[in-house]
Short mmCIF file of C-alpha atoms in Angstrom, two decimals:
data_model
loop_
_atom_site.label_atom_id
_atom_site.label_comp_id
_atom_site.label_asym_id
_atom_site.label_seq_id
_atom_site.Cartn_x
_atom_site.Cartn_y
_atom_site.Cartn_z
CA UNK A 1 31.36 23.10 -10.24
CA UNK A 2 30.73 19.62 -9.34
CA UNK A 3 27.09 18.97 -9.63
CA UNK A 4 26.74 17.43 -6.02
CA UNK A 5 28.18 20.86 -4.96
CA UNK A 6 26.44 23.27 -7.06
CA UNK A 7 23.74 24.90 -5.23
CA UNK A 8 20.38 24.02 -7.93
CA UNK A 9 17.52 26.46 -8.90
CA UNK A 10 14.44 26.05 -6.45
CA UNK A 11 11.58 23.87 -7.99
CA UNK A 12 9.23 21.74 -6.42
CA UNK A 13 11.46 18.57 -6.89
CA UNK A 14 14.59 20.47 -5.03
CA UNK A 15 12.03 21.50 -2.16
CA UNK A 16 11.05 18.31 -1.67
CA UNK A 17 14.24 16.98 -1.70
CA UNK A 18 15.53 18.98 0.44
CA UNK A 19 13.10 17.97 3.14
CA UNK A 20 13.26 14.56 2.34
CA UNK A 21 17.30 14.91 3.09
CA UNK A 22 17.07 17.06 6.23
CA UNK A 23 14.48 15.53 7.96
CA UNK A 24 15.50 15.00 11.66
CA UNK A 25 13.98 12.46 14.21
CA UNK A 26 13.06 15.90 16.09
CA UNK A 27 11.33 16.90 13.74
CA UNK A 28 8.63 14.63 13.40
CA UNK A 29 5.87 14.89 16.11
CA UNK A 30 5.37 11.94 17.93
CA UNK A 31 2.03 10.78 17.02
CA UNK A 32 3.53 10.42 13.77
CA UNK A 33 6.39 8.49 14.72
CA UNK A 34 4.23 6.50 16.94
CA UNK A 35 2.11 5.81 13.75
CA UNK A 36 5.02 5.36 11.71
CA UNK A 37 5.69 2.45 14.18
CA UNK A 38 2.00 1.27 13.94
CA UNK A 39 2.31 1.37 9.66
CA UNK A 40 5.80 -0.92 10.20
CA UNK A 41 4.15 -3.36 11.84
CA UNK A 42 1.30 -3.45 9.83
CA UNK A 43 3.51 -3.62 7.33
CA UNK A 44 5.48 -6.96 8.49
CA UNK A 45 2.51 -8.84 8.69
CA UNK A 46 1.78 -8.59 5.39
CA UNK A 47 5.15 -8.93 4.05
CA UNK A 48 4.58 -12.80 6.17
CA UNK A 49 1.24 -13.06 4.49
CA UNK A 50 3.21 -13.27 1.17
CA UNK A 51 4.60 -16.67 2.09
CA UNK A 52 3.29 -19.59 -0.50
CA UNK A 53 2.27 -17.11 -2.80
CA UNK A 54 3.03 -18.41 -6.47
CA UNK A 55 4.30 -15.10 -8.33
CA UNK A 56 5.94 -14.03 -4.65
CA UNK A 57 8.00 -17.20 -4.75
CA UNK A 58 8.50 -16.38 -8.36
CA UNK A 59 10.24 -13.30 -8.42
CA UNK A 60 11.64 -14.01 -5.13
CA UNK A 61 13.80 -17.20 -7.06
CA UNK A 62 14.67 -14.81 -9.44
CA UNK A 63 15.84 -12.16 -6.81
CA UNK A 64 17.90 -14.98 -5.14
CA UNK A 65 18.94 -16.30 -8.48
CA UNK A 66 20.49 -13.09 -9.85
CA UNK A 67 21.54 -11.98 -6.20
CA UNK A 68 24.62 -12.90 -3.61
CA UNK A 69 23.54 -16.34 -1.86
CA UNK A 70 24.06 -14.55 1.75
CA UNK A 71 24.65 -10.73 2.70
CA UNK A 72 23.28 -8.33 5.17
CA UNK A 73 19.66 -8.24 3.87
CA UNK A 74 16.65 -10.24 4.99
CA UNK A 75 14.34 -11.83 2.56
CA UNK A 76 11.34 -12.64 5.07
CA UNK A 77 9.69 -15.14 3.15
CA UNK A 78 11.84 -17.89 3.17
CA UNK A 79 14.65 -16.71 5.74
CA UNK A 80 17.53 -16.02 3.36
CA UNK A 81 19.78 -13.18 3.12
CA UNK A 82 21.10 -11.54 0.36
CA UNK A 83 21.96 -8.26 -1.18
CA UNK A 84 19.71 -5.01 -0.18
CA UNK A 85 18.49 -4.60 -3.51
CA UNK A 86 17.81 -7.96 -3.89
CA UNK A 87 15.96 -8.09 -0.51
CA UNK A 88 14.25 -4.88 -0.70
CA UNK A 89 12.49 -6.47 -4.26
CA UNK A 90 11.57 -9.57 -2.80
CA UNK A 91 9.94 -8.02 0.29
CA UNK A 92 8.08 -5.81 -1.80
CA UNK A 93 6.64 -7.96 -3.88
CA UNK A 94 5.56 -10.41 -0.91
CA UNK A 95 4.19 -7.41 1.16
CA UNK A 96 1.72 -6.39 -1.97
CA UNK A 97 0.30 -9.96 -2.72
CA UNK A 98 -2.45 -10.47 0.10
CA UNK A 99 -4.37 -6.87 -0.86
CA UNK A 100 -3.58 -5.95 3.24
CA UNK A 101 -0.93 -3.64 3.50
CA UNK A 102 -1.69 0.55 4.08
CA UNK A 103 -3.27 3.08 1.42
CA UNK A 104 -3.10 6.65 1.63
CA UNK A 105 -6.84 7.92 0.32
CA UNK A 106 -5.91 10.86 -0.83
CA UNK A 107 -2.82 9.65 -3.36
CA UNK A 108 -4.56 6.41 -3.87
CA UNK A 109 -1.24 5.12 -2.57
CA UNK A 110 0.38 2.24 -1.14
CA UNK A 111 3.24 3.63 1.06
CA UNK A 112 4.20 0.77 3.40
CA UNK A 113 5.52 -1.68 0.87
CA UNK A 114 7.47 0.57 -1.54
CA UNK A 115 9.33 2.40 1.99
CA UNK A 116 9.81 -0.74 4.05
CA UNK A 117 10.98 -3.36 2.14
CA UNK A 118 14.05 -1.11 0.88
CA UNK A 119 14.15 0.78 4.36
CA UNK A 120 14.60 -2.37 5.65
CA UNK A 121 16.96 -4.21 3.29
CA UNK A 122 19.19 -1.09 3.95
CA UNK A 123 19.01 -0.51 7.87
CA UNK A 124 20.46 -3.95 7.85
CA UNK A 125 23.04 -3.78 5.44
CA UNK A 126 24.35 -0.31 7.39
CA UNK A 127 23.60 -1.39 10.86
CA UNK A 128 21.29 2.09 11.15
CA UNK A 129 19.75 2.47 14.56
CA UNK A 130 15.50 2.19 14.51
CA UNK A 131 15.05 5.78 14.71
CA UNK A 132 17.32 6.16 11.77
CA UNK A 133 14.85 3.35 10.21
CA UNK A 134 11.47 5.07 11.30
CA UNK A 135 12.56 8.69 10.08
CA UNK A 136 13.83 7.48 6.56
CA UNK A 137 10.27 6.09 6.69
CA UNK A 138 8.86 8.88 6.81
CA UNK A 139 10.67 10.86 4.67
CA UNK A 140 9.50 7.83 1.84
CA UNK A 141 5.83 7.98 3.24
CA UNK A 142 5.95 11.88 3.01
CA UNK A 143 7.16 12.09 -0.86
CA UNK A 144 5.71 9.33 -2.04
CA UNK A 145 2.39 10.40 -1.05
CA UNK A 146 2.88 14.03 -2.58
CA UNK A 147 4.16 12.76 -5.43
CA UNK A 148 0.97 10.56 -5.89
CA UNK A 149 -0.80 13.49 -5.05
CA UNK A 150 0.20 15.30 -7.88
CA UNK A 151 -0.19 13.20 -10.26
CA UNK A 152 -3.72 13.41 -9.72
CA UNK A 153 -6.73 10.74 -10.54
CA UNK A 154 -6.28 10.99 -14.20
CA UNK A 155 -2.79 9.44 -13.50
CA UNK A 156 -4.52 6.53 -11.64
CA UNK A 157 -6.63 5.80 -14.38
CA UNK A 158 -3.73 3.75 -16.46
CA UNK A 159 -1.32 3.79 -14.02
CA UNK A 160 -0.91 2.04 -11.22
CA UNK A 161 0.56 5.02 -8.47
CA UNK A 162 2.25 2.76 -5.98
CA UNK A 163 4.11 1.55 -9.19
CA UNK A 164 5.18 5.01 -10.20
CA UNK A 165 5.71 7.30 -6.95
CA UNK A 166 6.78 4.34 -5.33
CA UNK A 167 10.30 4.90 -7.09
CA UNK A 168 10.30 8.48 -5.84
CA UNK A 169 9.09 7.18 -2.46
CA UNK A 170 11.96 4.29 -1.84
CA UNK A 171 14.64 6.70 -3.32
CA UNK A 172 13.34 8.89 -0.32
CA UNK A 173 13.30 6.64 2.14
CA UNK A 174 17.20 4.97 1.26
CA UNK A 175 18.70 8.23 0.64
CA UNK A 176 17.75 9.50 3.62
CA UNK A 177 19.40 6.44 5.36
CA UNK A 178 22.23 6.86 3.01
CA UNK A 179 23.01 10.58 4.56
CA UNK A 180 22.33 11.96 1.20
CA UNK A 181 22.60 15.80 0.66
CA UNK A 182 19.50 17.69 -0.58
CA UNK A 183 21.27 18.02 -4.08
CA UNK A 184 21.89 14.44 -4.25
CA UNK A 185 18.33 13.50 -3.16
CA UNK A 186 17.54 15.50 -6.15
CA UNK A 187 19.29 13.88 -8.44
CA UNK A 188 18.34 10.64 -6.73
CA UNK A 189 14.53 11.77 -7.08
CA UNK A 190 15.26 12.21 -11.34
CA UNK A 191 16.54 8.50 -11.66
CA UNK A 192 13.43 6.96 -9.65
CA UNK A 193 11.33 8.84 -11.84
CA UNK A 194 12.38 7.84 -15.13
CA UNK A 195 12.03 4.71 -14.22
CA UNK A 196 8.60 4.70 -12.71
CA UNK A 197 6.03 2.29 -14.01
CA UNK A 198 3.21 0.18 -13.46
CA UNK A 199 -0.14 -0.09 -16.32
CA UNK A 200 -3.63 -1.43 -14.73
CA UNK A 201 -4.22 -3.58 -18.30
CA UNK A 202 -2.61 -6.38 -16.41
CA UNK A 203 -6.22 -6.90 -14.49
CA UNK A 204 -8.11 -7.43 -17.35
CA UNK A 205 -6.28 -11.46 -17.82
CA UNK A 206 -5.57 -11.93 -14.17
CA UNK A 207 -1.54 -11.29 -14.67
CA UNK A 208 1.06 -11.16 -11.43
CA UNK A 209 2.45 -7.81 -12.77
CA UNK A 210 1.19 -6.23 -9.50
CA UNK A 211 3.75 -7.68 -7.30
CA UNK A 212 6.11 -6.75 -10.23
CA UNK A 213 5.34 -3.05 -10.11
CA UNK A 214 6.31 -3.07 -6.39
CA UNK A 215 9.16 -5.17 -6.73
CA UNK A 216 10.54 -2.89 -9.53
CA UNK A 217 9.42 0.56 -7.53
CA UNK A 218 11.43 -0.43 -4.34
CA UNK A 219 14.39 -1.56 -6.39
CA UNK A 220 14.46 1.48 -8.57
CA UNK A 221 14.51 4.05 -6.19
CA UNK A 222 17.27 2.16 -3.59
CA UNK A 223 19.33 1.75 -6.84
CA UNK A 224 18.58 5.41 -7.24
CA UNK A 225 19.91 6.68 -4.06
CA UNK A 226 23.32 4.29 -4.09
CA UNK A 227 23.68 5.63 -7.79
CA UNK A 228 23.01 9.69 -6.36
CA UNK A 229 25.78 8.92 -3.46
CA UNK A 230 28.46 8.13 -5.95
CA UNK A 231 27.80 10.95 -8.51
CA UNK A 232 25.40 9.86 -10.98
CA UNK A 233 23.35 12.63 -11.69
CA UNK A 234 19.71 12.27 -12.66
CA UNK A 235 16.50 14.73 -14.35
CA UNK A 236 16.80 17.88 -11.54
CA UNK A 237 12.66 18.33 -12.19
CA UNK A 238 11.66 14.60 -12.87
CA UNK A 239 8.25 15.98 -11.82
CA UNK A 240 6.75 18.76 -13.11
CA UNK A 241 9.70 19.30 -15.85
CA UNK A 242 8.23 19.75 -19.89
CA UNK A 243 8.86 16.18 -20.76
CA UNK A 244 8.73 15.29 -16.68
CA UNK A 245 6.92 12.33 -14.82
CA UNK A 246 3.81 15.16 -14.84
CA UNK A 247 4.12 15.81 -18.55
CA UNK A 248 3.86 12.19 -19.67
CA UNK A 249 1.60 10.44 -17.27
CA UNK A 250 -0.67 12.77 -16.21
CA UNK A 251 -3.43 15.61 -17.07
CA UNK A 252 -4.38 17.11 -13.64
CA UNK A 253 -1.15 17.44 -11.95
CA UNK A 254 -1.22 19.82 -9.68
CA UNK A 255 2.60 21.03 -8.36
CA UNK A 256 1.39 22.71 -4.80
CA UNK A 257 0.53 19.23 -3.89
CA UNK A 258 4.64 18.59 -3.76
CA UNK A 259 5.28 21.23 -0.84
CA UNK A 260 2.62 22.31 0.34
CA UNK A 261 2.64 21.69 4.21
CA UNK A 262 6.03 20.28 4.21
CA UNK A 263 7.08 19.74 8.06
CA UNK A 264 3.58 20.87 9.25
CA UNK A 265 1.01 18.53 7.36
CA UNK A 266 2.51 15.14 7.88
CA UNK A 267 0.78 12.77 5.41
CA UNK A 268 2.07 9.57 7.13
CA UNK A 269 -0.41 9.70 9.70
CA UNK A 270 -3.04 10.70 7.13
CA UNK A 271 -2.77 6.67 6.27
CA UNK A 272 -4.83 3.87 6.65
CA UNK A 273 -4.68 0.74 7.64
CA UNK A 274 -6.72 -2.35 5.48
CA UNK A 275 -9.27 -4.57 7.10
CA UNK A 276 -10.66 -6.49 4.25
CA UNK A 277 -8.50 -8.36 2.17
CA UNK A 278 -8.92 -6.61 -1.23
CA UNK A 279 -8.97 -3.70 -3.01
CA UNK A 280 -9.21 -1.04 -1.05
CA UNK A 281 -12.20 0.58 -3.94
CA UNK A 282 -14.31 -2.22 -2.68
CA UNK A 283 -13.95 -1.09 1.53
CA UNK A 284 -16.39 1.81 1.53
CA UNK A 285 -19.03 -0.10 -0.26
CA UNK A 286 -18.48 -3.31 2.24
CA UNK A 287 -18.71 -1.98 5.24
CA UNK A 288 -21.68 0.39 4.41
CA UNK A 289 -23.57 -3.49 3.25
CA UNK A 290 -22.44 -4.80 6.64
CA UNK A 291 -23.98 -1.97 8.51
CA UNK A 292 -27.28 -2.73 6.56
CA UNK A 293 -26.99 -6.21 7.05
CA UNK A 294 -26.11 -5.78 11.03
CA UNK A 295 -28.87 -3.02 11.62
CA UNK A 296 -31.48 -5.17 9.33
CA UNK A 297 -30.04 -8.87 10.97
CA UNK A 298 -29.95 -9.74 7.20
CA UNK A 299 -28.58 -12.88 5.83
CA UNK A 300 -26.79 -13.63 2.33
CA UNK A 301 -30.40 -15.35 1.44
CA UNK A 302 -32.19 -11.81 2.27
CA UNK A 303 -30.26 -10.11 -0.77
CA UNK A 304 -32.00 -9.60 -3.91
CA UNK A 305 -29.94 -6.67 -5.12
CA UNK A 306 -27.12 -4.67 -4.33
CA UNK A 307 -26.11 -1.41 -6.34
CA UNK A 308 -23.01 0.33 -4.78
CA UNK A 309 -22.50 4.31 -5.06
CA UNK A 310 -19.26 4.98 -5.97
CA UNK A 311 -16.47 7.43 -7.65
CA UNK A 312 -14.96 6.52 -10.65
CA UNK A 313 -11.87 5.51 -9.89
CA UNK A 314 -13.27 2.21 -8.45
CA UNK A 315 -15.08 1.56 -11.98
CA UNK A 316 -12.19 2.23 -13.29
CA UNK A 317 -10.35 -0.05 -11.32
CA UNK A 318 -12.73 -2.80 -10.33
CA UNK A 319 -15.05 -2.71 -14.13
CA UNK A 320 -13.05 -4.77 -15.82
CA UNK A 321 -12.80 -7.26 -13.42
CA UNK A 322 -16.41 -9.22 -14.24
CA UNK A 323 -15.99 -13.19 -13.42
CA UNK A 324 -12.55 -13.37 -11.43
CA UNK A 325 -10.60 -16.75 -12.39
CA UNK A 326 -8.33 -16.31 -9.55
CA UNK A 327 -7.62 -15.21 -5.66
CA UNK A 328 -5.94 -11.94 -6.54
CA UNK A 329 -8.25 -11.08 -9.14
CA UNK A 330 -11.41 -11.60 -7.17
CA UNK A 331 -9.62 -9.09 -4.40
CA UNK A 332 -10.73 -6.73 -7.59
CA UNK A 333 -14.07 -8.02 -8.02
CA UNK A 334 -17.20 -5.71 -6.17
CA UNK A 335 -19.85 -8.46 -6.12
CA UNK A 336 -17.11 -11.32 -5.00
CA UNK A 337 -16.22 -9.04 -2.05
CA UNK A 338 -19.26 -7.90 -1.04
CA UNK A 339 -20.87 -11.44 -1.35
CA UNK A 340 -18.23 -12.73 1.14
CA UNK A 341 -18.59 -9.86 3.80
CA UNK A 342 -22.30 -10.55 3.35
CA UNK A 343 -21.72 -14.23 4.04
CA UNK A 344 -18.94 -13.86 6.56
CA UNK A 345 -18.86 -10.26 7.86
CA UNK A 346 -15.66 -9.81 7.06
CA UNK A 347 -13.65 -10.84 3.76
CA UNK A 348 -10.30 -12.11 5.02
CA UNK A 349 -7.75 -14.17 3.56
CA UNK A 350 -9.29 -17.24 4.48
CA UNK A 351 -12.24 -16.74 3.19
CA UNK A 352 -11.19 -15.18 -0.46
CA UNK A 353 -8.86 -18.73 -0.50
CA UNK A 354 -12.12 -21.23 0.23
CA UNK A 355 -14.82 -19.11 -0.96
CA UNK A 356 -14.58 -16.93 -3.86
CA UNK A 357 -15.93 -19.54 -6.13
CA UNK A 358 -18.87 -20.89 -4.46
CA UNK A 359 -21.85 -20.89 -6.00
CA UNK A 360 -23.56 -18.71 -2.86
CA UNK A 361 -20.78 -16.11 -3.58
CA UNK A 362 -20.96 -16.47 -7.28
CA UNK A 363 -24.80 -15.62 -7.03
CA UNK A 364 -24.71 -12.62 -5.20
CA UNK A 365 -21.49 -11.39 -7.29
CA UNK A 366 -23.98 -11.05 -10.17
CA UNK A 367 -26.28 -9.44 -8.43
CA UNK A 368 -24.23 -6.40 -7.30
CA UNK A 369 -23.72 -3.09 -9.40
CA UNK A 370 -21.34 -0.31 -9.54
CA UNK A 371 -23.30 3.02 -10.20
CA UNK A 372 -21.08 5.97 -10.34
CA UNK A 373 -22.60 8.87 -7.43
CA UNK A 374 -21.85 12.34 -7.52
CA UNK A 375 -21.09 13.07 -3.63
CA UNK A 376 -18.61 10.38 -3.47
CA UNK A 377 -16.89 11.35 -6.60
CA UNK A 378 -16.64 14.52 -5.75
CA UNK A 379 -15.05 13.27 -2.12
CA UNK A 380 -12.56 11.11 -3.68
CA UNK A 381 -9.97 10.66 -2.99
CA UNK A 382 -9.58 12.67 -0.05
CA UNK A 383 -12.66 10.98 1.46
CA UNK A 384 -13.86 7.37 0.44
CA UNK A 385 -17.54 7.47 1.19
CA UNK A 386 -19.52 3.92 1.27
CA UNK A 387 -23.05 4.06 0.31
CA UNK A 388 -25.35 0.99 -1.02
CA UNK A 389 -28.68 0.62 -1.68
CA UNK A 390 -29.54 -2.90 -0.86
CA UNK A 391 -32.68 -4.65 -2.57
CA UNK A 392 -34.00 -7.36 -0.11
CA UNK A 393 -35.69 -10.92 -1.42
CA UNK A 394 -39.02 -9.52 0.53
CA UNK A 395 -39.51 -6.03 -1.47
CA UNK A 396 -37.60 -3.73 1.04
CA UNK A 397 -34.87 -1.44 -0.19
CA UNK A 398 -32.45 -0.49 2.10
CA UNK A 399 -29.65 2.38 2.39
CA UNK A 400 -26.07 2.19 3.67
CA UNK A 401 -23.43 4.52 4.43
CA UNK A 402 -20.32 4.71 5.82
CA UNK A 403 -17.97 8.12 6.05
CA UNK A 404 -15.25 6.78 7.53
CA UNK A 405 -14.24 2.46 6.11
CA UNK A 406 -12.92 0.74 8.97
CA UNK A 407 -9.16 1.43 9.32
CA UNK A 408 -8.85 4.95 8.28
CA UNK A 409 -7.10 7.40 10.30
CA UNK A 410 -10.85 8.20 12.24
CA UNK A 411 -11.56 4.56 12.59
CA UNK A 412 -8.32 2.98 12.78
CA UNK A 413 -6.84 0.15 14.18
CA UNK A 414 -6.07 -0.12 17.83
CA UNK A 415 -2.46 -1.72 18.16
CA UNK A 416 -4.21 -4.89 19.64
CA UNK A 417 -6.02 -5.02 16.28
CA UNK A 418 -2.87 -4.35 14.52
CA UNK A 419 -1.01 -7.27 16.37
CA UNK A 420 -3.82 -9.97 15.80
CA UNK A 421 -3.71 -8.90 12.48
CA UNK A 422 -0.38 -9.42 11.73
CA UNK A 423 -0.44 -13.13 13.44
CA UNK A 424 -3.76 -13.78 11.44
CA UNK A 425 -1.83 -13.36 8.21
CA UNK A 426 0.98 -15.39 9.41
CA UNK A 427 -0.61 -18.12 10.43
CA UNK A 428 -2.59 -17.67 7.49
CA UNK A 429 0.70 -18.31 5.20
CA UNK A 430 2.49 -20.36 7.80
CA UNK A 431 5.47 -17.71 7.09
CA UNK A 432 6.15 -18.24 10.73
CA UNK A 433 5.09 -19.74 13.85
CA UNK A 434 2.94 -18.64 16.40
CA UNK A 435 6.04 -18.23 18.51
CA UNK A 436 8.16 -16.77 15.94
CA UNK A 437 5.59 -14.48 14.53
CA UNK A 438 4.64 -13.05 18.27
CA UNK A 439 8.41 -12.70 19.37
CA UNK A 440 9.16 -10.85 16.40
CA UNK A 441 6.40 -8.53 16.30
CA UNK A 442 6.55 -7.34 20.05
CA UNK A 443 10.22 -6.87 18.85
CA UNK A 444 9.16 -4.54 16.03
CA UNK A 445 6.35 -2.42 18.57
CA UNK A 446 10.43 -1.38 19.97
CA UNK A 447 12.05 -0.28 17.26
CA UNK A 448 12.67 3.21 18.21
CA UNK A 449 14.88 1.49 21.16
CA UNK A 450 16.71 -0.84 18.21
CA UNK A 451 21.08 0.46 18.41
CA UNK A 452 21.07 -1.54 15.31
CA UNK A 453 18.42 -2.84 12.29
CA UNK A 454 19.56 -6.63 12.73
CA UNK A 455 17.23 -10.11 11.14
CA UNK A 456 13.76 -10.07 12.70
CA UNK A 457 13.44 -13.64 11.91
CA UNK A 458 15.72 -16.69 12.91
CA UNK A 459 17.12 -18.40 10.43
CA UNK A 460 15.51 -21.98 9.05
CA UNK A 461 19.39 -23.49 8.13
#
């Protein structure tokens, strides 16, 4: 029997392929369509915000290099087209770079630009409608946030998730555009997985490998899908098989995470949206110092001391990052963050470009502490509790919390915010105009109404 014929022994991988393949725009509520449509256009703004960006430009040469000179597929950046594969990389990278595109708390995941750029890339290369675009979406939001699941925190330790069930996430999202079959999805799913990577080492020396790992992730799993709809056949339990994804790269993988809720729990509108521009570990612990700061009317000056409370997956990811030598790194740094929200109330773009190596922010950065806390560990990652005990220059100590950072799904972004935010980051990058950048996103709020995925963009030739 042909193997994209063969009915295949139920496992967690064929369940969730199977909904990944048969998902219908029906069946997806509407308030998670509509924020499905609120996560794209979040989502565009930061792919903008990658304009200028030295390893973005980089690997988007390389794309172009390798790559057709024209095709159906939009590199936003710089206004080229090209292949979808070659597209879909270069739009993931650039989406990654400015630390302000969408995490999901509980996989510690970064669905937008691992399901977008290749969505994308691929809607325009078939001429899909935008419903066909927004329900592949989902289908990528849906697994790749299971999948991250299920890995579980020790998997985050070493490995960077939106790196590894990224692959399983884009695969998703294309073969779902691509009409695959649940079989096919399956075997789809077993060739993103093998190739999933992505190691944290790369912030101990400042490297660009994090644009890499979404690069790779979005290019992997569309290459898996095109390879599953002509008969290449890949692992049928890449996940929780003996020498699986699971097997190798995890110790607490739990395999009810895959399935359970499928069609009734819809993690895509579990996501949130990022207001600062850094790691999202540092959020909890910035907001709760600007409520302390705002109730107290405290100044940079005021702070003596700052000791954050927080789980260990932020030491994990933000210890080794001590004396940041550049942008991206100090997106990774506790005391650089918190020193510019303390300065600036907010720690945008702008102000990690101008200001991460002053002196004021330098001073403060010293001053702050990680101290690992039992209630938020224990909430993490479901729930990414900020709490901060501030020491003031005058004797007083101070607590903060926060329950809920700015921008999750119980204090989310309105679409106004989401709009300003997206013209903030191009203007930011000068990726586009004013004109172009507002034209094109009140284009994207319509997507749903699109016959066909055509350039968002005009052309600079």
């Amino acid at each position: 029997m042909n193997a994209f014929t063969s009915s295949t022994t139920t496992s967690a991988t064929a369940t969730l392929a199977a909904f990944a393949a048969n998902l219908k725009t029906a069946d997806i509520p509407d308030h998670v369509l509509r924020k499905t449509e609120d996560l794209w256009v979040d989502w565009f703004g930061s792919a903008i915000a990658g304009h200028g960006s030295r390893p973005v430009e980089t690997l988007t040469k390389f794309a172009l290099s390798m790559g057709p000179a024209s095709g159906p597929s939009e590199v936003l950046t710089n206004r080229s087209t090209t292949s979808p594969y070659w597209a879909a990389m270069a739009n993931a990278a650039a989406s990654h770079v400015a630390e302000q595109d969408d995490v999901h708390n509980g996989s510690v995941f970064h669905p937008a630009t691992v399901v977008f750029s290749p969505v994308l890339a691929v809607a325009q290369a078939l001429g899909a409608s935008g419903a066909q675009l927004i329900t592949a979406a989902v289908a990528g939001y849906e697994v790749g946030i299971r999948v991250g699941e299920f890995l579980g925190r020790s998997h985050y330790r070493v490995f960077h998730t939106t790196g590894t069930a990224g692959t399983l996430a884009a695969a998703a999202a294309v073969g779902h555009l691509l009409g695959l079959n649940a079989t096919q999805m399956q075997h789809a799913f077993g060739s993103a997985g093998t190739q999933s990577a992505g190691l944290w080492e790369f912030l101990r020396t400042a490297a660009d490998s994090k644009q890499l790992h979404t690069a790779h992730a979005a290019g992997a799993g569309l290459m898996a899908a095109y390879l599953a709809k002509d008969n290449f056949t890949g692992a049928a339990q890449i996940l929780e098989g003996p020498q699986g994804m699971a097997a190798g790269m995890s110790s607490d993988a739990d395999v009810r995470k895959l399935t359970e809720g499928l069609g009734t729990r819809w993690a895509t509108a579990e996501t949130s949206f990022k207001y600062h521009a850094s790691c999202r570990h540092t959020h909890p612990a910035a907001d709760a110092l600007l409520k302390v700061m705002q109730d107290h009317q405290l100044k940079i000056a005021d702070l003596d001391r700052v000791v954050t409370h927080v789980h260990q997956g932020a030491i994990d990811v933000l210890g080794p990052v001590t004396n940041p030598s550049t942008v991206h790194q100090s997106k990774f740094s506790m005391g650089t963050v918190l020193a510019l929200v303390a300065r600036f109330e907010h720690a945008g773009l702008s102000e990690f470009d101008q200001h991460f190596k002053d002196d004021i922010t330098q001073a403060l950065r010293d001053k702050v502490e990680m101290q690992l806390d039992p209630e938020v560990d224990t909430a993490y990652p479901q729930r990414w509790i900020g709490k901060v005990t501030v020491h003031t220059t005058d004797g007083r100590v101070l607590q903060g919390r926060v329950d809920e950072p700015k921008g999750d799904p119980g204090n989310t972004l309105s679409r106004d915010e989401i709009t300003a935010k997206a013209l903030r980051l191009a203007a930011h990058s000068s990726g586009a105009t004013p004109e172009e950048m507002t034209a094109a996103v009140a284009q994207l709020w319509q997507v749903m109404q699109w016959p066909h995925v055509q350039r968002v963009l005009p052309s600079r030739v």
